[in-house]
Amino acid sequence: MGADTRGALDKETHLPGRVMDFLDSLDAMIDYAVCEDVDAVIFTGDAFHHHSPNPTYFQEFGERIIRLSEQCPVVIVVGNHDMPGSLDKASAVDVFTTLKVPNVIVGWDYDVHKIDTKHGRLQIATFPYPIKQQFLDTKEIKFPNSAELFQERVCYMIHELESMLSEDEPAVFAGHFSVSEAMFGSEQSMTIGTSADIPIKELISDKWSYVALGHLHHHQSLSAAGEVPVVYAGSLDRVDFSEENDDKGFIDVSIYDEDGIYPAEWEFVSVDPRPFKTIRVEATTSQNITKKVLVIISKRDLKDHVVRVIVSATEDNADTYVANVIEEALKSAGVYLVHGMRLDIKREQRNRLELEEGEDIATYSHLELLDIYFQTRDLEDDKINKLLDLAKSVMEDVNDSKKF
Ligand SMILES: [Mn+2]
C-alpha cells in the first residue's frame, strides 16, 4: 500500500483512489478465503511501500488482516519495504506481534512455525528479506567476494530451515527475495547491489510441498513439472505501467496427504485489477496532433482505466498539442486516473545536450534532462520510456534514503 498515491480521494476513507484499488484487491482475496473456507493465508511481504505507513493505511490494512484472522491463521513475512532502516527498530507489521493479535504470525525471523489449521498441522518456514548486515560482519561486507559470500550464507540458512522440519507434516516455505532465474520488473532497480539473488535449485527440495515467494511484482512459476511448485504470487495490483499487461491476483494452494507425502496443486486467482492503458501516438507527420489523439481516444474503451498518453511530435507541429483538451476528452471517456501525459519532440540529432536558447538548465527536472539526453542518443521511444521508468525508481529510492 502506498506505492501509488494518485487518484481522487475516496469519500469515506479520504484515501487516494489507487490506495483504495489495492485495498479492494485485498478484499477480493479475503472474500475468496472466507468463501472457500481456507485453512491458512500466507502474505509474502511488502504490505506497505514505506516502513512507517500513514496511520490510515495501517488502520485499513489492519482491519482487513483481523477479518482474515477470524477465518484462519495468517502468516505475514516481512519484506524489504516493511523493514525499518535499522535492525533494532520495528517493521511496519510488527504491531500485530506487539498486540498479540490471535492467529496472526509475523515472520521477522528465519524460522519454522508449526500452525494448527482446521485440517491439521502445517509447518510454515518464514524467510524475511535477507539483509547483508545480518549475514556478513562489517569486515566481510568489504570483501571483494562479499556478494557470493552473502548468497552462500542465505542458501545455507534456507537449508537450515529444511533441517528443522518434521517429516510427518506438510511444510511450506514462505520467502521474500529474488530468484536468479526470475523475471524482474521495476522492483529490481530498488535493490541493485544489496540483494542476494537465490538460484532456483536451492529451493527445489522434497521437504517442501510448496514454495511461496514475494518481492517480484510479476506473477510467475519457476520450477519444472514434477518439482515442488516455486511461485511468485506477484503484487495484488498493478504497481506501475511496466505491469500494464500483467494480470494480478493471488494463489490458491491445495496440499494433499498421500500416505505421508504431501504434494500440492495451485492455481492463480485474478482479483480483476484496475486496468491500465498506455495510449501511444506517433504524430510526427500530423497537421493537428490534438485532433489525432482525440480520434484515438474516441475509439478506445477507457472507462475506469488508469491511462497515460505519450505523443511523439516534431518541433514543427508540437504547438498543435493541447494537453488540457486531451485531458478533458479522457475525463469524458470515463478514465479513472490520468497517470501522465508526455509530449516527446523529435529533434534533429544532436551530439551533445543542447537546451533552447535562453533556457536555464535549472528549470528542468532531472528526469526531463535525462529525457533530453536520451533523445540526443537517438534511442527508440520504448527504450527511452523504460530507461526513464528505471531512472524514476532509482531517484525515488534515493529520495526515500532507504538503507537496503
Ligand atoms: Mn520486496
Coordinates of C-alpha atoms and ligand atoms in Angstrom, one line a residue:
M1 CA 0.0 0.0 0.0
G2 CA 1.1 3.5 -0.8
A3 CA 3.3 2.7 -3.8
D4 CA 0.9 4.8 -5.9
T5 CA -0.9 7.6 -4.1
R6 CA -2.7 9.2 -7.0
G7 CA -6.3 9.3 -7.7
A8 CA -9.3 11.2 -6.4
L9 CA -9.9 10.8 -2.7
D10 CA -12.4 8.2 -1.6
K11 CA -15.4 9.8 0.1
E12 CA -15.5 7.6 3.1
T13 CA -11.8 6.9 3.9
H14 CA -10.3 10.0 2.3
L15 CA -7.6 7.7 0.8
P16 CA -6.4 8.2 -2.7
G17 CA -8.1 6.2 -5.4
R18 CA -5.1 4.0 -6.2
V19 CA -4.6 3.1 -2.5
M20 CA -8.3 2.1 -2.5
D21 CA -7.6 -0.1 -5.5
F22 CA -5.0 -2.1 -3.5
L23 CA -7.5 -2.4 -0.6
D24 CA -10.2 -3.6 -3.0
S25 CA -7.8 -6.3 -4.3
L26 CA -7.0 -7.3 -0.7
D27 CA -10.8 -7.5 0.0
A28 CA -11.3 -9.7 -3.1
M29 CA -8.6 -12.1 -1.7
I30 CA -10.2 -12.1 1.8
D31 CA -13.7 -12.7 0.4
Y32 CA -12.3 -15.7 -1.5
A33 CA -10.5 -17.0 1.6
V34 CA -13.8 -16.9 3.6
C35 CA -16.0 -18.2 0.8
E36 CA -13.6 -21.1 0.1
D37 CA -13.1 -21.7 3.9
V38 CA -9.3 -21.8 3.5
D39 CA -7.0 -23.2 6.3
A40 CA -4.2 -20.6 6.3
V41 CA -3.1 -17.5 4.4
I42 CA 0.5 -16.6 3.7
F43 CA 1.3 -13.0 2.9
T44 CA 4.8 -13.0 1.3
G45 CA 5.8 -9.5 2.2
D46 CA 5.9 -5.8 1.3
A47 CA 2.5 -4.9 2.7
F48 CA 3.5 -1.3 2.7
H49 CA 5.6 0.9 0.4
H50 CA 7.3 2.6 3.4
H51 CA 8.1 1.0 6.7
S52 CA 6.4 3.9 8.6
P53 CA 3.0 3.8 6.9
N54 CA 0.4 6.5 7.2
P55 CA -1.8 5.5 10.2
T56 CA -4.9 5.5 8.0
Y57 CA -3.2 3.0 5.6
F58 CA -2.4 0.9 8.7
Q59 CA -5.9 1.1 10.0
E60 CA -7.4 -0.1 6.7
F61 CA -4.8 -2.9 6.3
G62 CA -5.1 -3.9 10.0
E63 CA -8.9 -4.2 9.9
R64 CA -8.6 -6.5 6.9
I65 CA -5.9 -8.7 8.5
I66 CA -8.1 -9.1 11.6
R67 CA -11.1 -10.1 9.4
L68 CA -8.9 -12.6 7.7
S69 CA -7.5 -13.9 11.1
E70 CA -11.1 -14.7 12.1
Q71 CA -11.2 -17.1 9.2
C72 CA -7.8 -18.8 9.7
P73 CA -4.2 -18.3 10.8
V74 CA -2.4 -15.6 8.8
V75 CA 1.4 -15.6 8.3
I76 CA 2.9 -12.2 7.3
V77 CA 6.5 -12.4 6.0
V78 CA 8.4 -9.1 6.4
G79 CA 9.5 -7.6 3.1
N80 CA 12.2 -5.0 2.4
H81 CA 9.7 -2.2 2.1
D82 CA 8.2 -3.2 5.5
M83 CA 11.6 -3.0 7.1
P84 CA 13.0 -0.1 9.0
G85 CA 16.4 1.3 8.2
S86 CA 17.9 -0.2 11.3
L87 CA 17.7 -3.7 12.6
D88 CA 16.7 -2.7 16.2
K89 CA 13.7 -0.8 15.0
A90 CA 10.2 -2.2 14.4
S91 CA 8.9 -3.2 11.0
A92 CA 5.6 -1.9 9.6
V93 CA 3.8 -5.1 10.5
D94 CA 5.3 -5.8 14.0
V95 CA 2.4 -4.3 15.7
F96 CA 0.4 -7.5 15.2
T97 CA 3.0 -9.3 17.3
T98 CA 3.2 -6.5 19.9
L99 CA -0.6 -6.5 20.4
K100 CA -0.6 -10.4 20.3
V101 CA -3.3 -10.4 17.7
P102 CA -4.6 -14.0 17.8
N103 CA -4.0 -16.1 14.6
V104 CA -1.5 -13.5 13.1
I105 CA 2.1 -14.6 12.9
V106 CA 4.7 -12.0 11.7
G107 CA 7.7 -13.7 10.1
W108 CA 10.6 -11.5 11.1
D109 CA 12.9 -14.4 11.7
Y110 CA 14.3 -17.3 9.7
D111 CA 12.2 -19.8 11.5
V112 CA 9.7 -22.7 11.2
H113 CA 6.2 -22.0 12.6
K114 CA 4.0 -25.0 13.4
I115 CA 0.5 -23.9 12.8
D116 CA -2.7 -25.8 13.7
T117 CA -5.3 -25.5 10.9
K118 CA -8.8 -26.9 10.6
H119 CA -7.3 -29.7 8.6
G120 CA -4.2 -30.5 10.7
R121 CA -0.7 -29.2 11.4
L122 CA 1.1 -27.1 8.8
Q123 CA 4.7 -26.1 9.0
I124 CA 5.5 -22.7 7.6
A125 CA 9.1 -21.6 7.2
T126 CA 9.3 -17.8 7.1
F127 CA 12.2 -16.2 5.3
P128 CA 12.1 -12.4 5.5
Y129 CA 14.1 -10.2 3.1
P130 CA 17.7 -11.1 3.7
I131 CA 19.8 -8.1 4.8
K132 CA 23.5 -8.1 4.1
Q133 CA 24.3 -6.8 7.5
Q134 CA 22.6 -9.8 9.1
F135 CA 24.6 -12.3 7.2
L136 CA 28.0 -10.6 7.0
D137 CA 30.0 -8.8 9.6
T138 CA 31.4 -5.3 8.9
K139 CA 34.7 -6.7 7.8
E140 CA 33.2 -9.3 5.4
I141 CA 30.9 -6.7 3.8
K142 CA 34.1 -5.1 2.4
F143 CA 35.5 -8.3 0.9
P144 CA 35.6 -8.3 -2.9
N145 CA 33.6 -11.6 -2.9
S146 CA 31.0 -10.3 -0.4
A147 CA 28.1 -10.8 -2.8
E148 CA 29.0 -14.5 -3.2
L149 CA 29.5 -14.9 0.5
F150 CA 26.2 -13.3 1.2
Q151 CA 24.4 -15.6 -1.3
E152 CA 26.2 -18.6 0.2
R153 CA 25.0 -17.8 3.7
V154 CA 21.4 -17.1 2.6
C155 CA 21.3 -20.5 0.9
Y156 CA 22.8 -22.2 4.0
M157 CA 20.0 -20.6 6.0
I158 CA 17.4 -22.0 3.6
H159 CA 18.8 -25.5 4.2
E160 CA 19.0 -24.9 7.9
L161 CA 15.2 -24.4 7.9
E162 CA 14.8 -27.7 6.0
S163 CA 16.6 -29.5 8.7
M164 CA 14.2 -28.0 11.3
L165 CA 11.1 -29.7 9.7
S166 CA 9.2 -32.7 11.0
E167 CA 8.9 -35.4 8.3
D168 CA 5.3 -36.3 9.1
E169 CA 3.7 -32.9 8.5
P170 CA 3.4 -30.9 5.3
A171 CA 5.8 -27.9 5.0
V172 CA 5.6 -24.6 3.1
F173 CA 8.5 -22.2 2.5
A174 CA 7.4 -18.5 2.5
G175 CA 10.2 -16.2 1.5
H176 CA 10.8 -12.6 0.3
F177 CA 13.7 -12.3 -2.1
S178 CA 14.7 -12.6 -5.8
V179 CA 15.3 -15.8 -7.5
S180 CA 18.1 -15.5 -10.1
E181 CA 16.1 -17.2 -12.9
A182 CA 13.0 -15.0 -12.4
M183 CA 11.7 -12.1 -14.5
F184 CA 12.3 -8.8 -12.9
G185 CA 10.3 -5.5 -13.2
S186 CA 10.9 -2.0 -11.8
E187 CA 11.5 -3.6 -8.3
Q188 CA 14.9 -4.7 -9.4
S189 CA 16.4 -1.3 -9.6
M190 CA 15.5 -0.7 -6.0
T191 CA 17.8 -3.3 -4.6
I192 CA 20.8 -3.4 -7.1
G193 CA 24.0 -4.3 -5.3
T194 CA 22.3 -5.1 -2.0
S195 CA 20.1 -8.1 -2.6
A196 CA 21.0 -11.8 -2.6
D197 CA 19.6 -13.5 -5.7
I198 CA 19.0 -17.1 -4.9
P199 CA 19.4 -19.8 -7.6
I200 CA 16.2 -21.8 -8.1
K201 CA 17.9 -25.1 -7.3
E202 CA 18.3 -24.1 -3.7
L203 CA 14.6 -24.1 -3.3
I204 CA 13.9 -27.4 -5.1
S205 CA 13.5 -29.9 -2.3
D206 CA 11.2 -32.8 -1.4
K207 CA 11.0 -31.3 2.0
W208 CA 8.6 -28.5 0.8
S209 CA 5.1 -29.1 -0.5
Y210 CA 5.1 -25.5 -1.9
V211 CA 7.5 -22.6 -2.1
A212 CA 5.6 -19.2 -1.8
L213 CA 7.6 -16.2 -2.8
G214 CA 7.2 -12.4 -2.6
H215 CA 9.3 -9.4 -3.8
L216 CA 8.9 -9.6 -7.6
H217 CA 5.7 -7.9 -8.9
H218 CA 5.2 -10.2 -11.9
H219 CA 3.3 -13.4 -11.1
Q220 CA 5.5 -16.4 -12.2
S221 CA 6.0 -20.1 -11.6
L222 CA 9.7 -21.1 -11.7
S223 CA 10.0 -24.8 -11.2
A224 CA 9.7 -27.6 -13.8
A225 CA 6.9 -30.2 -13.9
G226 CA 7.4 -32.8 -11.2
E227 CA 9.3 -30.5 -8.9
V228 CA 7.9 -28.6 -5.9
P229 CA 6.0 -25.5 -7.1
V230 CA 8.1 -22.4 -6.7
V231 CA 5.7 -19.5 -7.3
Y232 CA 5.7 -15.7 -7.1
A233 CA 2.1 -14.6 -6.5
G234 CA 3.0 -11.2 -7.8
S235 CA 1.7 -7.9 -6.5
L236 CA -2.0 -7.7 -5.6
D237 CA -2.5 -4.8 -8.0
R238 CA -0.5 -3.1 -10.7
V239 CA 2.3 -1.0 -9.2
D240 CA 3.3 0.8 -12.4
F241 CA 2.9 0.8 -16.2
S242 CA 5.6 -1.9 -16.6
E243 CA 2.8 -4.2 -15.3
E244 CA 0.2 -2.9 -17.7
N245 CA -0.2 -6.4 -19.4
D246 CA 0.1 -8.5 -16.2
D247 CA -3.0 -10.0 -14.6
K248 CA -3.0 -9.5 -10.8
G249 CA -4.2 -11.8 -8.0
F250 CA -3.2 -14.5 -5.5
I251 CA -2.5 -18.2 -5.4
D252 CA -4.9 -20.9 -4.1
V253 CA -2.8 -23.8 -3.0
S254 CA -4.2 -27.3 -2.1
I255 CA -2.0 -29.7 -0.2
Y256 CA -2.9 -33.4 -0.2
D257 CA -1.9 -36.2 2.2
E258 CA -0.9 -39.2 0.1
D259 CA 0.4 -41.7 2.7
G260 CA 2.8 -39.3 4.3
I261 CA 3.8 -37.5 1.1
Y262 CA 2.2 -34.0 0.7
P263 CA 2.0 -32.9 -2.9
A264 CA 0.5 -29.5 -3.7
E265 CA -1.6 -28.2 -6.6
W266 CA -2.0 -24.5 -7.1
E267 CA -4.0 -22.0 -9.3
F268 CA -3.7 -18.3 -9.9
V269 CA -6.9 -16.4 -9.0
S270 CA -7.3 -13.0 -10.6
V271 CA -8.6 -10.1 -8.4
D272 CA -9.8 -8.4 -11.6
P273 CA -7.4 -5.5 -11.1
R274 CA -7.8 -1.9 -12.2
P275 CA -7.0 -1.9 -15.9
F276 CA -4.0 0.2 -17.2
K277 CA -3.7 1.6 -20.7
T278 CA -0.8 3.4 -22.5
I279 CA -2.0 5.5 -25.4
R280 CA 1.0 5.9 -27.6
V281 CA 0.5 8.3 -30.6
E282 CA 3.1 8.7 -33.3
A283 CA 2.1 12.1 -34.6
T284 CA 5.3 13.4 -36.2
T285 CA 3.5 13.8 -39.6
S286 CA 0.2 15.1 -38.2
Q287 CA -1.2 18.5 -39.1
N288 CA -3.1 18.6 -35.8
I289 CA -1.9 16.4 -33.0
T290 CA -4.7 17.1 -30.6
K291 CA -7.3 16.1 -33.2
K292 CA -5.4 12.8 -33.9
V293 CA -5.2 12.0 -30.2
L294 CA -8.9 12.7 -29.7
V295 CA -9.9 10.4 -32.5
I296 CA -7.8 7.6 -31.0
I297 CA -9.3 8.2 -27.5
S298 CA -12.8 8.1 -29.0
K299 CA -12.1 4.6 -30.4
R300 CA -10.9 3.0 -27.2
D301 CA -12.8 1.7 -24.2
L302 CA -11.0 3.6 -21.4
K303 CA -13.8 3.5 -18.8
D304 CA -12.4 3.1 -15.3
H305 CA -8.8 2.8 -16.7
V306 CA -5.6 4.3 -15.4
V307 CA -4.3 6.0 -18.6
R308 CA -1.1 7.6 -19.7
V309 CA -0.6 9.3 -23.0
I310 CA 2.7 9.5 -24.9
V311 CA 2.8 11.5 -28.1
S312 CA 5.7 11.9 -30.5
A313 CA 5.8 15.2 -32.4
T314 CA 8.3 17.4 -34.2
E315 CA 9.4 20.9 -33.5
D316 CA 7.1 22.0 -36.4
N317 CA 3.8 20.5 -35.2
A318 CA 4.3 20.4 -31.4
D319 CA 2.2 23.6 -30.9
T320 CA -0.9 21.7 -32.1
Y321 CA -0.7 19.5 -29.0
V322 CA -3.1 21.0 -26.4
A323 CA -2.8 19.0 -23.2
N324 CA -5.9 20.2 -21.3
V325 CA -8.2 19.4 -24.3
I326 CA -6.8 15.9 -24.4
E327 CA -7.2 15.6 -20.6
E328 CA -10.8 16.7 -20.8
A329 CA -11.5 14.1 -23.5
L330 CA -10.0 11.4 -21.3
K331 CA -12.2 12.5 -18.4
S332 CA -15.3 12.4 -20.7
A333 CA -14.3 8.9 -21.7
G334 CA -14.7 7.9 -18.1
V335 CA -11.0 7.4 -17.3
Y336 CA -10.3 6.7 -13.6
L337 CA -7.0 8.4 -13.5
V338 CA -4.7 10.2 -16.0
H339 CA -1.4 9.0 -14.8
G340 CA 0.8 11.1 -17.1
M341 CA 0.8 12.9 -20.4
R342 CA 4.1 13.3 -22.3
L343 CA 5.0 15.0 -25.5
D344 CA 8.2 13.8 -27.0
I345 CA 9.6 16.2 -29.5
K346 CA 11.8 14.6 -32.1
R347 CA 14.7 17.0 -32.8
E348 CA 17.4 16.9 -35.3
Q349 CA 20.1 14.5 -34.0
R350 CA 22.5 16.3 -31.7
N351 CA 25.8 15.2 -30.5
R352 CA 25.6 16.9 -27.2
L353 CA 23.0 18.0 -24.8
E354 CA 21.6 21.3 -26.0
L355 CA 18.8 23.4 -24.5
E356 CA 16.7 26.0 -26.3
E357 CA 18.3 29.4 -26.5
G358 CA 17.7 31.5 -23.3
E359 CA 16.5 28.4 -21.3
D360 CA 18.0 27.9 -17.9
I361 CA 19.1 24.3 -17.1
A362 CA 17.9 24.8 -13.6
T363 CA 14.3 25.0 -14.8
Y364 CA 14.5 21.3 -15.9
S365 CA 13.9 18.4 -13.6
H366 CA 16.5 15.6 -13.5
L367 CA 14.1 13.3 -15.4
E368 CA 13.4 15.9 -18.1
L369 CA 17.2 16.4 -18.6
L370 CA 17.6 12.6 -18.8
D371 CA 14.8 12.5 -21.4
I372 CA 16.5 15.2 -23.4
Y373 CA 19.8 13.4 -23.2
F374 CA 18.2 10.1 -24.3
Q375 CA 16.6 11.9 -27.3
T376 CA 20.1 13.0 -28.4
R377 CA 21.2 9.4 -28.4
D378 CA 18.5 8.6 -30.9
L379 CA 17.1 5.7 -28.9
E380 CA 13.7 4.1 -29.6
D381 CA 10.8 5.6 -27.7
D382 CA 10.1 2.3 -26.0
K383 CA 13.7 2.1 -24.8
I384 CA 13.6 5.7 -23.6
N385 CA 10.4 5.1 -21.6
K386 CA 11.9 2.0 -20.0
L387 CA 15.0 3.9 -19.1
L388 CA 13.0 6.8 -17.7
D389 CA 10.9 4.5 -15.6
L390 CA 14.0 2.9 -14.2
A391 CA 15.6 6.2 -13.5
K392 CA 12.5 7.4 -11.7
S393 CA 12.6 4.3 -9.4
V394 CA 16.2 4.9 -8.7
M395 CA 15.6 8.6 -7.9
E396 CA 12.6 7.7 -5.7
D397 CA 14.7 5.1 -3.9
V398 CA 17.5 7.7 -3.2
N399 CA 14.9 10.1 -2.0
D400 CA 13.5 7.6 0.4
S401 CA 17.0 7.2 1.7
K402 CA 16.3 3.5 2.3
K403 CA 19.2 1.6 3.7
F404 CA 18.5 -1.5 1.7
Ligands
MN1 MN 10.3 -6.5 -1.8

